[in-house]
Amino acid sequence: MRASLPSALLAATLLLGACAPIAVKPARTPALNFSGPAPDVVIFAVSGRCGTGCLAPRDNWDYLTARGTVDAVADAIAAAGYRVEVAGYASSAQESYVSHLTRTVQHGYPALTAAYARLGTAWGGRRPRVVLLGHSQGVAWLHHLARAYPEQPVALQIDLDGICAGWYTDHGAAIRALRPDPVRPSPTEACNLFRVGSRSLRGKDIVWPNVVRNLEVQSKRLPARAGESGGLTFNYLFEVTPNVRLDGSLAGIERYVSPREDHSAVSYPNSDALRWVVSRLTPTVQEWRREDAARAGED
């Protein structure tokens, strides 16, 4: 009995550690504030399915904000002199709920659409540029958002290894319980197949006409030693379908396949994937500057 006591204490310690909530850090970048002056750019970020050892969608949470990924993108844009505000969401069909992993309130797709719908009127019709940043299932939510709101231009959509795994099991019943919108397509269609030329593609793989530019990241296919952002040697889940336009073209689309980062690792700010995204933001922001100068010359 005495010999088993240390083992029992160790097991209890590990169990308590496993039950401890994940520490959640807010973004350094100012949060979206409809009561303040109009920002130049708003980043809407949607995280994906929680990892192993959790129950999705109950435990899903906004890890893109907590990890600093949203700030990494915001910093690159703010460095060009733009005022940026951010809003982060979890992969959920509920407006708000408490994640059992973080024990904090999380906001889902209905909260996202409520904020998104205000962009056109909140500041007297002056719309900020919109950037959509998603990882995993978050990519599916955001591609559906772009499709459902064609009147809202999206300056840039960033996809970090978008997947539809678990979509209908996780969200089908909750989405069907939402009040139907007679004007907008239902999120149940987010992972449906659409005809693009002679092919059938899921909505997450289609860059919709109101999206100007798209940066797509895909995680590694083959076993490789993990990079700075951690992860596994063997990648258990990865995106393989390249994004395209409805006409089958690649206009405004760039893609990066990480040679050493798995599905989770590409979502961290110190990943090769995010470094690539930030590097491609430079020409994007330069183009915005040219557009702003041209508009100023017309006034």
PDB file of C-alpha atoms in Angstrom:
ATOM      1  CA  MET A   1       0.000   0.000   0.000  1.00  0.00           C
ATOM      2  CA  ARG A   2       2.834   2.386   0.860  1.00  0.00           C
ATOM      3  CA  ALA A   3       4.529   1.792  -2.474  1.00  0.00           C
ATOM      4  CA  SER A   4       1.362   2.713  -4.374  1.00  0.00           C
ATOM      5  CA  LEU A   5       0.843   6.042  -2.579  1.00  0.00           C
ATOM      6  CA  PRO A   6       3.330   8.082  -4.680  1.00  0.00           C
ATOM      7  CA  SER A   7       1.750   6.660  -7.830  1.00  0.00           C
ATOM      8  CA  ALA A   8      -1.691   7.611  -6.611  1.00  0.00           C
ATOM      9  CA  LEU A   9      -0.517  11.135  -5.781  1.00  0.00           C
ATOM     10  CA  LEU A  10       1.097  11.462  -9.193  1.00  0.00           C
ATOM     11  CA  ALA A  11      -2.065  10.286 -10.915  1.00  0.00           C
ATOM     12  CA  ALA A  12      -4.130  12.757  -8.911  1.00  0.00           C
ATOM     13  CA  THR A  13      -1.733  15.581  -9.791  1.00  0.00           C
ATOM     14  CA  LEU A  14      -1.908  14.748 -13.483  1.00  0.00           C
ATOM     15  CA  LEU A  15      -5.683  14.570 -13.332  1.00  0.00           C
ATOM     16  CA  LEU A  16      -5.904  17.964 -11.661  1.00  0.00           C
ATOM     17  CA  GLY A  17      -3.516  19.395 -14.238  1.00  0.00           C
ATOM     18  CA  ALA A  18      -5.619  18.006 -17.059  1.00  0.00           C
ATOM     19  CA  CYS A  19      -8.692  19.665 -15.560  1.00  0.00           C
ATOM     20  CA  ALA A  20      -7.050  23.081 -15.261  1.00  0.00           C
ATOM     21  CA  PRO A  21      -8.530  25.565 -17.752  1.00  0.00           C
ATOM     22  CA  ILE A  22      -6.445  26.761 -20.666  1.00  0.00           C
ATOM     23  CA  ALA A  23      -5.103  30.266 -20.085  1.00  0.00           C
ATOM     24  CA  VAL A  24      -6.687  32.691 -22.537  1.00  0.00           C
ATOM     25  CA  LYS A  25      -4.932  35.906 -23.541  1.00  0.00           C
ATOM     26  CA  PRO A  26      -6.803  38.736 -25.255  1.00  0.00           C
ATOM     27  CA  ALA A  27      -5.427  40.337 -28.387  1.00  0.00           C
ATOM     28  CA  ARG A  28      -3.051  43.282 -28.067  1.00  0.00           C
ATOM     29  CA  THR A  29      -4.770  44.822 -31.076  1.00  0.00           C
ATOM     30  CA  PRO A  30      -7.865  46.878 -30.183  1.00  0.00           C
ATOM     31  CA  ALA A  31     -11.140  44.965 -30.289  1.00  0.00           C
ATOM     32  CA  LEU A  32     -13.806  45.842 -32.841  1.00  0.00           C
ATOM     33  CA  ASN A  33     -15.698  48.809 -31.407  1.00  0.00           C
ATOM     34  CA  PHE A  34     -18.758  50.108 -33.208  1.00  0.00           C
ATOM     35  CA  SER A  35     -19.038  53.007 -30.729  1.00  0.00           C
ATOM     36  CA  GLY A  36     -15.637  54.437 -31.634  1.00  0.00           C
ATOM     37  CA  PRO A  37     -14.224  55.951 -34.828  1.00  0.00           C
ATOM     38  CA  ALA A  38     -14.105  53.754 -37.903  1.00  0.00           C
ATOM     39  CA  PRO A  39     -10.956  51.633 -38.149  1.00  0.00           C
ATOM     40  CA  ASP A  40      -9.189  51.315 -41.476  1.00  0.00           C
ATOM     41  CA  VAL A  41      -9.172  47.515 -41.330  1.00  0.00           C
ATOM     42  CA  VAL A  42     -11.177  44.933 -39.386  1.00  0.00           C
ATOM     43  CA  ILE A  43      -9.917  41.370 -38.989  1.00  0.00           C
ATOM     44  CA  PHE A  44     -12.560  38.725 -38.329  1.00  0.00           C
ATOM     45  CA  ALA A  45     -10.933  35.489 -37.138  1.00  0.00           C
ATOM     46  CA  VAL A  46     -12.578  32.102 -36.641  1.00  0.00           C
ATOM     47  CA  SER A  47     -10.699  29.245 -35.007  1.00  0.00           C
ATOM     48  CA  GLY A  48     -11.346  25.578 -35.672  1.00  0.00           C
ATOM     49  CA  ARG A  49     -12.178  22.378 -33.876  1.00  0.00           C
ATOM     50  CA  CYS A  50     -10.523  21.763 -30.516  1.00  0.00           C
ATOM     51  CA  GLY A  51      -7.776  19.131 -30.506  1.00  0.00           C
ATOM     52  CA  THR A  52      -7.564  15.672 -28.973  1.00  0.00           C
ATOM     53  CA  GLY A  53      -8.904  15.072 -25.471  1.00  0.00           C
ATOM     54  CA  CYS A  54     -11.803  17.490 -25.822  1.00  0.00           C
ATOM     55  CA  LEU A  55     -15.445  17.390 -26.855  1.00  0.00           C
ATOM     56  CA  ALA A  56     -16.288  19.447 -29.935  1.00  0.00           C
ATOM     57  CA  PRO A  57     -18.091  21.741 -30.417  1.00  0.00           C
ATOM     58  CA  ARG A  58     -18.698  22.200 -26.672  1.00  0.00           C
ATOM     59  CA  ASP A  59     -15.014  22.862 -25.970  1.00  0.00           C
ATOM     60  CA  ASN A  60     -14.146  24.866 -29.100  1.00  0.00           C
ATOM     61  CA  TRP A  61     -12.499  28.200 -28.400  1.00  0.00           C
ATOM     62  CA  ASP A  62     -10.926  31.235 -30.052  1.00  0.00           C
ATOM     63  CA  TYR A  63      -7.307  30.091 -30.020  1.00  0.00           C
ATOM     64  CA  LEU A  64      -6.218  32.237 -32.984  1.00  0.00           C
ATOM     65  CA  THR A  65      -6.576  35.274 -30.734  1.00  0.00           C
ATOM     66  CA  ALA A  66      -5.069  33.624 -27.650  1.00  0.00           C
ATOM     67  CA  ARG A  67      -2.013  32.317 -29.548  1.00  0.00           C
ATOM     68  CA  GLY A  68      -1.204  35.735 -30.968  1.00  0.00           C
ATOM     69  CA  THR A  69      -1.939  34.711 -34.551  1.00  0.00           C
ATOM     70  CA  VAL A  70      -4.487  37.481 -34.999  1.00  0.00           C
ATOM     71  CA  ASP A  71      -2.000  40.006 -33.611  1.00  0.00           C
ATOM     72  CA  ALA A  72       0.696  38.814 -36.031  1.00  0.00           C
ATOM     73  CA  VAL A  73      -1.542  39.591 -38.998  1.00  0.00           C
ATOM     74  CA  ALA A  74      -2.778  42.842 -37.448  1.00  0.00           C
ATOM     75  CA  ASP A  75       0.776  44.014 -36.704  1.00  0.00           C
ATOM     76  CA  ALA A  76       1.821  43.524 -40.325  1.00  0.00           C
ATOM     77  CA  ILE A  77      -1.090  45.665 -41.502  1.00  0.00           C
ATOM     78  CA  ALA A  78      -0.703  48.302 -38.773  1.00  0.00           C
ATOM     79  CA  ALA A  79       2.981  48.689 -39.688  1.00  0.00           C
ATOM     80  CA  ALA A  80       1.814  50.330 -42.917  1.00  0.00           C
ATOM     81  CA  GLY A  81      -0.029  52.990 -40.928  1.00  0.00           C
ATOM     82  CA  TYR A  82      -3.514  51.471 -40.888  1.00  0.00           C
ATOM     83  CA  ARG A  83      -5.727  51.475 -37.799  1.00  0.00           C
ATOM     84  CA  VAL A  84      -6.730  47.859 -37.186  1.00  0.00           C
ATOM     85  CA  GLU A  85      -9.411  46.352 -34.962  1.00  0.00           C
ATOM     86  CA  VAL A  86     -10.074  42.645 -34.471  1.00  0.00           C
ATOM     87  CA  ALA A  87     -12.853  40.252 -33.505  1.00  0.00           C
ATOM     88  CA  GLY A  88     -12.268  36.572 -32.752  1.00  0.00           C
ATOM     89  CA  TYR A  89     -14.777  33.715 -32.761  1.00  0.00           C
ATOM     90  CA  ALA A  90     -14.981  29.998 -32.037  1.00  0.00           C
ATOM     91  CA  SER A  91     -16.226  27.252 -34.355  1.00  0.00           C
ATOM     92  CA  SER A  92     -19.805  27.068 -33.114  1.00  0.00           C
ATOM     93  CA  ALA A  93     -23.374  27.565 -34.276  1.00  0.00           C
ATOM     94  CA  GLN A  94     -24.231  29.070 -30.880  1.00  0.00           C
ATOM     95  CA  GLU A  95     -24.189  32.824 -30.418  1.00  0.00           C
ATOM     96  CA  SER A  96     -22.330  32.474 -27.108  1.00  0.00           C
ATOM     97  CA  TYR A  97     -21.447  29.701 -24.660  1.00  0.00           C
ATOM     98  CA  VAL A  98     -18.806  28.743 -22.101  1.00  0.00           C
ATOM     99  CA  SER A  99     -16.051  26.464 -23.392  1.00  0.00           C
ATOM    100  CA  HIS A 100     -15.224  23.717 -20.905  1.00  0.00           C
ATOM    101  CA  LEU A 101     -11.566  23.971 -21.942  1.00  0.00           C
ATOM    102  CA  THR A 102     -11.126  27.659 -21.178  1.00  0.00           C
ATOM    103  CA  ARG A 103     -14.083  28.250 -18.832  1.00  0.00           C
ATOM    104  CA  THR A 104     -14.597  31.542 -20.604  1.00  0.00           C
ATOM    105  CA  VAL A 105     -17.408  32.845 -22.787  1.00  0.00           C
ATOM    106  CA  GLN A 106     -16.900  32.141 -26.480  1.00  0.00           C
ATOM    107  CA  HIS A 107     -18.791  33.625 -29.415  1.00  0.00           C
ATOM    108  CA  GLY A 108     -19.901  31.659 -32.460  1.00  0.00           C
ATOM    109  CA  TYR A 109     -21.220  32.217 -35.971  1.00  0.00           C
ATOM    110  CA  PRO A 110     -24.465  34.064 -35.049  1.00  0.00           C
ATOM    111  CA  ALA A 111     -22.401  36.640 -33.127  1.00  0.00           C
ATOM    112  CA  LEU A 112     -20.067  36.930 -36.112  1.00  0.00           C
ATOM    113  CA  THR A 113     -22.889  37.605 -38.562  1.00  0.00           C
ATOM    114  CA  ALA A 114     -24.456  40.160 -36.198  1.00  0.00           C
ATOM    115  CA  ALA A 115     -21.213  42.161 -36.185  1.00  0.00           C
ATOM    116  CA  TYR A 116     -20.546  41.605 -39.879  1.00  0.00           C
ATOM    117  CA  ALA A 117     -23.973  42.913 -40.880  1.00  0.00           C
ATOM    118  CA  ARG A 118     -23.283  46.222 -39.085  1.00  0.00           C
ATOM    119  CA  LEU A 119     -20.197  47.097 -41.126  1.00  0.00           C
ATOM    120  CA  GLY A 120     -22.124  48.862 -43.866  1.00  0.00           C
ATOM    121  CA  THR A 121     -24.032  51.221 -41.569  1.00  0.00           C
ATOM    122  CA  ALA A 122     -22.040  51.585 -38.337  1.00  0.00           C
ATOM    123  CA  TRP A 123     -19.880  54.493 -39.474  1.00  0.00           C
ATOM    124  CA  GLY A 124     -22.182  56.336 -41.823  1.00  0.00           C
ATOM    125  CA  GLY A 125     -21.619  53.926 -44.656  1.00  0.00           C
ATOM    126  CA  ARG A 126     -17.808  54.183 -44.509  1.00  0.00           C
ATOM    127  CA  ARG A 127     -16.792  50.536 -44.620  1.00  0.00           C
ATOM    128  CA  PRO A 128     -13.389  49.502 -43.323  1.00  0.00           C
ATOM    129  CA  ARG A 129     -11.414  46.988 -45.310  1.00  0.00           C
ATOM    130  CA  VAL A 130     -12.247  43.469 -44.171  1.00  0.00           C
ATOM    131  CA  VAL A 131      -9.747  40.664 -43.591  1.00  0.00           C
ATOM    132  CA  LEU A 132     -11.028  37.143 -42.862  1.00  0.00           C
ATOM    133  CA  LEU A 133      -8.631  34.814 -41.025  1.00  0.00           C
ATOM    134  CA  GLY A 134      -9.599  31.189 -40.428  1.00  0.00           C
ATOM    135  CA  HIS A 135      -8.021  27.910 -39.375  1.00  0.00           C
ATOM    136  CA  SER A 136      -9.413  24.395 -39.836  1.00  0.00           C
ATOM    137  CA  GLN A 137     -13.241  24.508 -39.547  1.00  0.00           C
ATOM    138  CA  GLY A 138     -12.948  28.285 -39.205  1.00  0.00           C
ATOM    139  CA  VAL A 139     -12.097  28.424 -42.907  1.00  0.00           C
ATOM    140  CA  ALA A 140     -15.416  26.760 -43.751  1.00  0.00           C
ATOM    141  CA  TRP A 141     -17.345  29.255 -41.609  1.00  0.00           C
ATOM    142  CA  LEU A 142     -15.610  32.231 -43.239  1.00  0.00           C
ATOM    143  CA  HIS A 143     -15.962  31.042 -46.832  1.00  0.00           C
ATOM    144  CA  HIS A 144     -19.653  30.608 -46.124  1.00  0.00           C
ATOM    145  CA  LEU A 145     -19.762  34.103 -44.612  1.00  0.00           C
ATOM    146  CA  ALA A 146     -18.257  35.597 -47.776  1.00  0.00           C
ATOM    147  CA  ARG A 147     -20.790  33.726 -49.906  1.00  0.00           C
ATOM    148  CA  ALA A 148     -23.739  34.657 -47.666  1.00  0.00           C
ATOM    149  CA  TYR A 149     -22.891  38.396 -47.704  1.00  0.00           C
ATOM    150  CA  PRO A 150     -21.944  39.152 -51.327  1.00  0.00           C
ATOM    151  CA  GLU A 151     -22.584  42.868 -50.777  1.00  0.00           C
ATOM    152  CA  GLN A 152     -19.660  43.070 -48.317  1.00  0.00           C
ATOM    153  CA  PRO A 153     -16.265  43.323 -50.059  1.00  0.00           C
ATOM    154  CA  VAL A 154     -13.472  41.248 -48.524  1.00  0.00           C
ATOM    155  CA  ALA A 155     -10.046  42.762 -49.156  1.00  0.00           C
ATOM    156  CA  LEU A 156      -8.192  39.627 -48.045  1.00  0.00           C
ATOM    157  CA  GLN A 157      -9.115  36.111 -46.979  1.00  0.00           C
ATOM    158  CA  ILE A 158      -6.467  34.019 -45.195  1.00  0.00           C
ATOM    159  CA  ASP A 159      -7.062  30.263 -45.000  1.00  0.00           C
ATOM    160  CA  LEU A 160      -4.947  28.137 -42.669  1.00  0.00           C
ATOM    161  CA  ASP A 161      -5.487  24.476 -43.615  1.00  0.00           C
ATOM    162  CA  GLY A 162      -9.254  24.590 -44.051  1.00  0.00           C
ATOM    163  CA  ILE A 163     -11.130  21.347 -43.418  1.00  0.00           C
ATOM    164  CA  CYS A 164     -14.702  20.089 -43.237  1.00  0.00           C
ATOM    165  CA  ALA A 165     -13.967  17.056 -41.027  1.00  0.00           C
ATOM    166  CA  GLY A 166     -16.680  16.709 -38.384  1.00  0.00           C
ATOM    167  CA  TRP A 167     -18.707  19.592 -39.809  1.00  0.00           C
ATOM    168  CA  TYR A 168     -22.150  17.990 -40.022  1.00  0.00           C
ATOM    169  CA  THR A 169     -21.688  15.918 -36.849  1.00  0.00           C
ATOM    170  CA  ASP A 170     -20.501  18.933 -34.857  1.00  0.00           C
ATOM    171  CA  HIS A 171     -22.806  21.632 -36.163  1.00  0.00           C
ATOM    172  CA  GLY A 172     -25.673  20.149 -38.195  1.00  0.00           C
ATOM    173  CA  ALA A 173     -28.286  19.945 -35.437  1.00  0.00           C
ATOM    174  CA  ALA A 174     -27.348  23.316 -33.916  1.00  0.00           C
ATOM    175  CA  ILE A 175     -27.512  25.060 -37.294  1.00  0.00           C
ATOM    176  CA  ARG A 176     -30.920  23.548 -38.049  1.00  0.00           C
ATOM    177  CA  ALA A 177     -32.132  24.897 -34.700  1.00  0.00           C
ATOM    178  CA  LEU A 178     -31.294  28.474 -35.740  1.00  0.00           C
ATOM    179  CA  ARG A 179     -34.027  30.709 -37.094  1.00  0.00           C
ATOM    180  CA  PRO A 180     -33.909  30.381 -40.900  1.00  0.00           C
ATOM    181  CA  ASP A 181     -32.818  33.475 -42.808  1.00  0.00           C
ATOM    182  CA  PRO A 182     -35.061  33.900 -45.861  1.00  0.00           C
ATOM    183  CA  VAL A 183     -32.362  35.910 -47.673  1.00  0.00           C
ATOM    184  CA  ARG A 184     -29.053  34.229 -46.769  1.00  0.00           C
ATOM    185  CA  PRO A 185     -27.983  30.637 -47.484  1.00  0.00           C
ATOM    186  CA  SER A 186     -27.858  28.379 -44.434  1.00  0.00           C
ATOM    187  CA  PRO A 187     -24.506  27.490 -42.847  1.00  0.00           C
ATOM    188  CA  THR A 188     -25.513  23.847 -43.326  1.00  0.00           C
ATOM    189  CA  GLU A 189     -24.318  24.447 -46.906  1.00  0.00           C
ATOM    190  CA  ALA A 190     -20.820  25.554 -45.848  1.00  0.00           C
ATOM    191  CA  CYS A 191     -19.290  22.164 -46.638  1.00  0.00           C
ATOM    192  CA  ASN A 192     -21.611  21.279 -49.513  1.00  0.00           C
ATOM    193  CA  LEU A 193     -20.273  20.502 -52.971  1.00  0.00           C
ATOM    194  CA  PHE A 194     -20.598  23.139 -55.710  1.00  0.00           C
ATOM    195  CA  ARG A 195     -20.004  22.744 -59.415  1.00  0.00           C
ATOM    196  CA  VAL A 196     -16.983  24.651 -60.695  1.00  0.00           C
ATOM    197  CA  GLY A 197     -16.599  23.858 -64.365  1.00  0.00           C
ATOM    198  CA  SER A 198     -16.339  20.082 -64.624  1.00  0.00           C
ATOM    199  CA  ARG A 199     -15.402  19.628 -60.947  1.00  0.00           C
ATOM    200  CA  SER A 200     -17.257  19.486 -57.649  1.00  0.00           C
ATOM    201  CA  LEU A 201     -15.645  21.534 -54.865  1.00  0.00           C
ATOM    202  CA  ARG A 202     -16.634  22.261 -51.295  1.00  0.00           C
ATOM    203  CA  GLY A 203     -17.520  25.821 -50.388  1.00  0.00           C
ATOM    204  CA  LYS A 204     -14.331  26.222 -48.355  1.00  0.00           C
ATOM    205  CA  ASP A 205     -12.309  25.701 -51.546  1.00  0.00           C
ATOM    206  CA  ILE A 206     -14.093  28.411 -53.538  1.00  0.00           C
ATOM    207  CA  VAL A 207     -12.945  32.030 -53.422  1.00  0.00           C
ATOM    208  CA  TRP A 208     -16.158  33.959 -53.913  1.00  0.00           C
ATOM    209  CA  PRO A 209     -16.390  36.997 -56.257  1.00  0.00           C
ATOM    210  CA  ASN A 210     -16.510  39.585 -53.447  1.00  0.00           C
ATOM    211  CA  VAL A 211     -13.111  38.411 -52.146  1.00  0.00           C
ATOM    212  CA  VAL A 212     -10.261  40.377 -53.755  1.00  0.00           C
ATOM    213  CA  ARG A 213      -7.265  38.325 -52.586  1.00  0.00           C
ATOM    214  CA  ASN A 214      -6.830  34.921 -50.980  1.00  0.00           C
ATOM    215  CA  LEU A 215      -3.793  33.477 -49.209  1.00  0.00           C
ATOM    216  CA  GLU A 216      -4.145  29.737 -48.682  1.00  0.00           C
ATOM    217  CA  VAL A 217      -1.905  27.680 -46.394  1.00  0.00           C
ATOM    218  CA  GLN A 218      -1.877  23.889 -46.414  1.00  0.00           C
ATOM    219  CA  SER A 219      -0.031  21.701 -43.901  1.00  0.00           C
ATOM    220  CA  LYS A 220       2.535  19.010 -44.705  1.00  0.00           C
ATOM    221  CA  ARG A 221       1.541  15.775 -46.416  1.00  0.00           C
ATOM    222  CA  LEU A 222       4.633  13.663 -45.633  1.00  0.00           C
ATOM    223  CA  PRO A 223       6.337  12.870 -42.303  1.00  0.00           C
ATOM    224  CA  ALA A 224       8.846  15.570 -41.376  1.00  0.00           C
ATOM    225  CA  ARG A 225      10.514  16.873 -38.246  1.00  0.00           C
ATOM    226  CA  ALA A 226       8.396  19.600 -36.691  1.00  0.00           C
ATOM    227  CA  GLY A 227       9.380  23.244 -36.988  1.00  0.00           C
ATOM    228  CA  GLU A 228       9.482  26.095 -34.490  1.00  0.00           C
ATOM    229  CA  SER A 229       5.741  26.024 -33.899  1.00  0.00           C
ATOM    230  CA  GLY A 230       5.785  22.397 -32.738  1.00  0.00           C
ATOM    231  CA  GLY A 231       3.433  19.681 -33.893  1.00  0.00           C
ATOM    232  CA  LEU A 232       3.797  16.028 -34.851  1.00  0.00           C
ATOM    233  CA  THR A 233       6.143  14.248 -37.226  1.00  0.00           C
ATOM    234  CA  PHE A 234       3.155  12.547 -38.850  1.00  0.00           C
ATOM    235  CA  ASN A 235       0.365  14.883 -39.896  1.00  0.00           C
ATOM    236  CA  TYR A 236      -3.024  13.398 -39.070  1.00  0.00           C
ATOM    237  CA  LEU A 237      -5.149  15.906 -40.981  1.00  0.00           C
ATOM    238  CA  PHE A 238      -4.432  18.190 -43.914  1.00  0.00           C
ATOM    239  CA  GLU A 239      -6.047  20.112 -46.738  1.00  0.00           C
ATOM    240  CA  VAL A 240      -5.207  18.974 -50.269  1.00  0.00           C
ATOM    241  CA  THR A 241      -7.622  20.811 -52.576  1.00  0.00           C
ATOM    242  CA  PRO A 242      -6.303  24.124 -53.948  1.00  0.00           C
ATOM    243  CA  ASN A 243      -8.672  27.080 -53.814  1.00  0.00           C
ATOM    244  CA  VAL A 244     -10.128  28.365 -57.082  1.00  0.00           C
ATOM    245  CA  ARG A 245     -12.536  31.004 -58.341  1.00  0.00           C
ATOM    246  CA  LEU A 246     -16.027  30.155 -59.569  1.00  0.00           C
ATOM    247  CA  ASP A 247     -14.745  30.404 -63.135  1.00  0.00           C
ATOM    248  CA  GLY A 248     -11.978  27.923 -62.333  1.00  0.00           C
ATOM    249  CA  SER A 249      -9.235  30.566 -62.402  1.00  0.00           C
ATOM    250  CA  LEU A 250      -6.624  31.333 -59.734  1.00  0.00           C
ATOM    251  CA  ALA A 251      -6.985  35.117 -59.992  1.00  0.00           C
ATOM    252  CA  GLY A 252      -5.842  36.786 -56.767  1.00  0.00           C
ATOM    253  CA  ILE A 253      -5.056  33.429 -55.101  1.00  0.00           C
ATOM    254  CA  GLU A 254      -1.687  32.369 -53.680  1.00  0.00           C
ATOM    255  CA  ARG A 255      -0.940  29.061 -51.965  1.00  0.00           C
ATOM    256  CA  TYR A 256       1.774  27.800 -49.635  1.00  0.00           C
ATOM    257  CA  VAL A 257       2.237  24.152 -48.598  1.00  0.00           C
ATOM    258  CA  SER A 258       4.280  23.888 -45.403  1.00  0.00           C
ATOM    259  CA  PRO A 259       6.937  21.159 -45.697  1.00  0.00           C
ATOM    260  CA  ARG A 260       7.324  20.600 -41.933  1.00  0.00           C
ATOM    261  CA  GLU A 261       4.220  21.840 -40.074  1.00  0.00           C
ATOM    262  CA  ASP A 262       1.139  19.813 -39.218  1.00  0.00           C
ATOM    263  CA  HIS A 263      -2.500  20.863 -39.153  1.00  0.00           C
ATOM    264  CA  SER A 264      -2.236  22.557 -35.765  1.00  0.00           C
ATOM    265  CA  ALA A 265       1.260  24.015 -36.149  1.00  0.00           C
ATOM    266  CA  VAL A 266       0.357  26.211 -39.143  1.00  0.00           C
ATOM    267  CA  SER A 267      -1.959  28.221 -36.883  1.00  0.00           C
ATOM    268  CA  TYR A 268       0.803  29.582 -34.612  1.00  0.00           C
ATOM    269  CA  PRO A 269       2.384  33.026 -35.121  1.00  0.00           C
ATOM    270  CA  ASN A 270       5.933  31.600 -35.123  1.00  0.00           C
ATOM    271  CA  SER A 271       5.171  29.072 -37.861  1.00  0.00           C
ATOM    272  CA  ASP A 272       6.678  29.059 -41.345  1.00  0.00           C
ATOM    273  CA  ALA A 273       3.094  29.325 -42.570  1.00  0.00           C
ATOM    274  CA  LEU A 274       2.414  32.598 -40.740  1.00  0.00           C
ATOM    275  CA  ARG A 275       5.767  34.000 -41.797  1.00  0.00           C
ATOM    276  CA  TRP A 276       4.748  33.325 -45.393  1.00  0.00           C
ATOM    277  CA  VAL A 277       1.373  35.001 -44.822  1.00  0.00           C
ATOM    278  CA  VAL A 278       3.034  38.075 -43.304  1.00  0.00           C
ATOM    279  CA  SER A 279       5.509  38.248 -46.204  1.00  0.00           C
ATOM    280  CA  ARG A 280       2.635  38.236 -48.704  1.00  0.00           C
ATOM    281  CA  LEU A 281       0.867  40.986 -46.783  1.00  0.00           C
ATOM    282  CA  THR A 282       3.520  43.472 -47.924  1.00  0.00           C
ATOM    283  CA  PRO A 283       2.431  43.621 -51.594  1.00  0.00           C
ATOM    284  CA  THR A 284      -1.206  43.446 -50.513  1.00  0.00           C
ATOM    285  CA  VAL A 285      -0.912  46.492 -48.263  1.00  0.00           C
ATOM    286  CA  GLN A 286       1.087  48.331 -50.941  1.00  0.00           C
ATOM    287  CA  GLU A 287      -1.818  47.777 -53.312  1.00  0.00           C
ATOM    288  CA  TRP A 288      -4.199  49.173 -50.699  1.00  0.00           C
ATOM    289  CA  ARG A 289      -2.002  52.268 -50.451  1.00  0.00           C
ATOM    290  CA  ARG A 290      -2.198  52.782 -54.212  1.00  0.00           C
ATOM    291  CA  GLU A 291      -5.979  52.409 -54.102  1.00  0.00           C
ATOM    292  CA  ASP A 292      -6.217  54.943 -51.266  1.00  0.00           C
ATOM    293  CA  ALA A 293      -4.022  57.425 -53.137  1.00  0.00           C
ATOM    294  CA  ALA A 294      -6.136  57.061 -56.270  1.00  0.00           C
ATOM    295  CA  ARG A 295      -9.337  57.676 -54.306  1.00  0.00           C
ATOM    296  CA  ALA A 296      -7.811  60.696 -52.574  1.00  0.00           C
ATOM    297  CA  GLY A 297      -6.906  62.125 -55.977  1.00  0.00           C
ATOM    298  CA  GLU A 298     -10.508  61.801 -57.125  1.00  0.00           C
ATOM    299  CA  ASP A 299     -11.890  63.713 -54.108  1.00  0.00           C
TER     300      ASP A 299
END
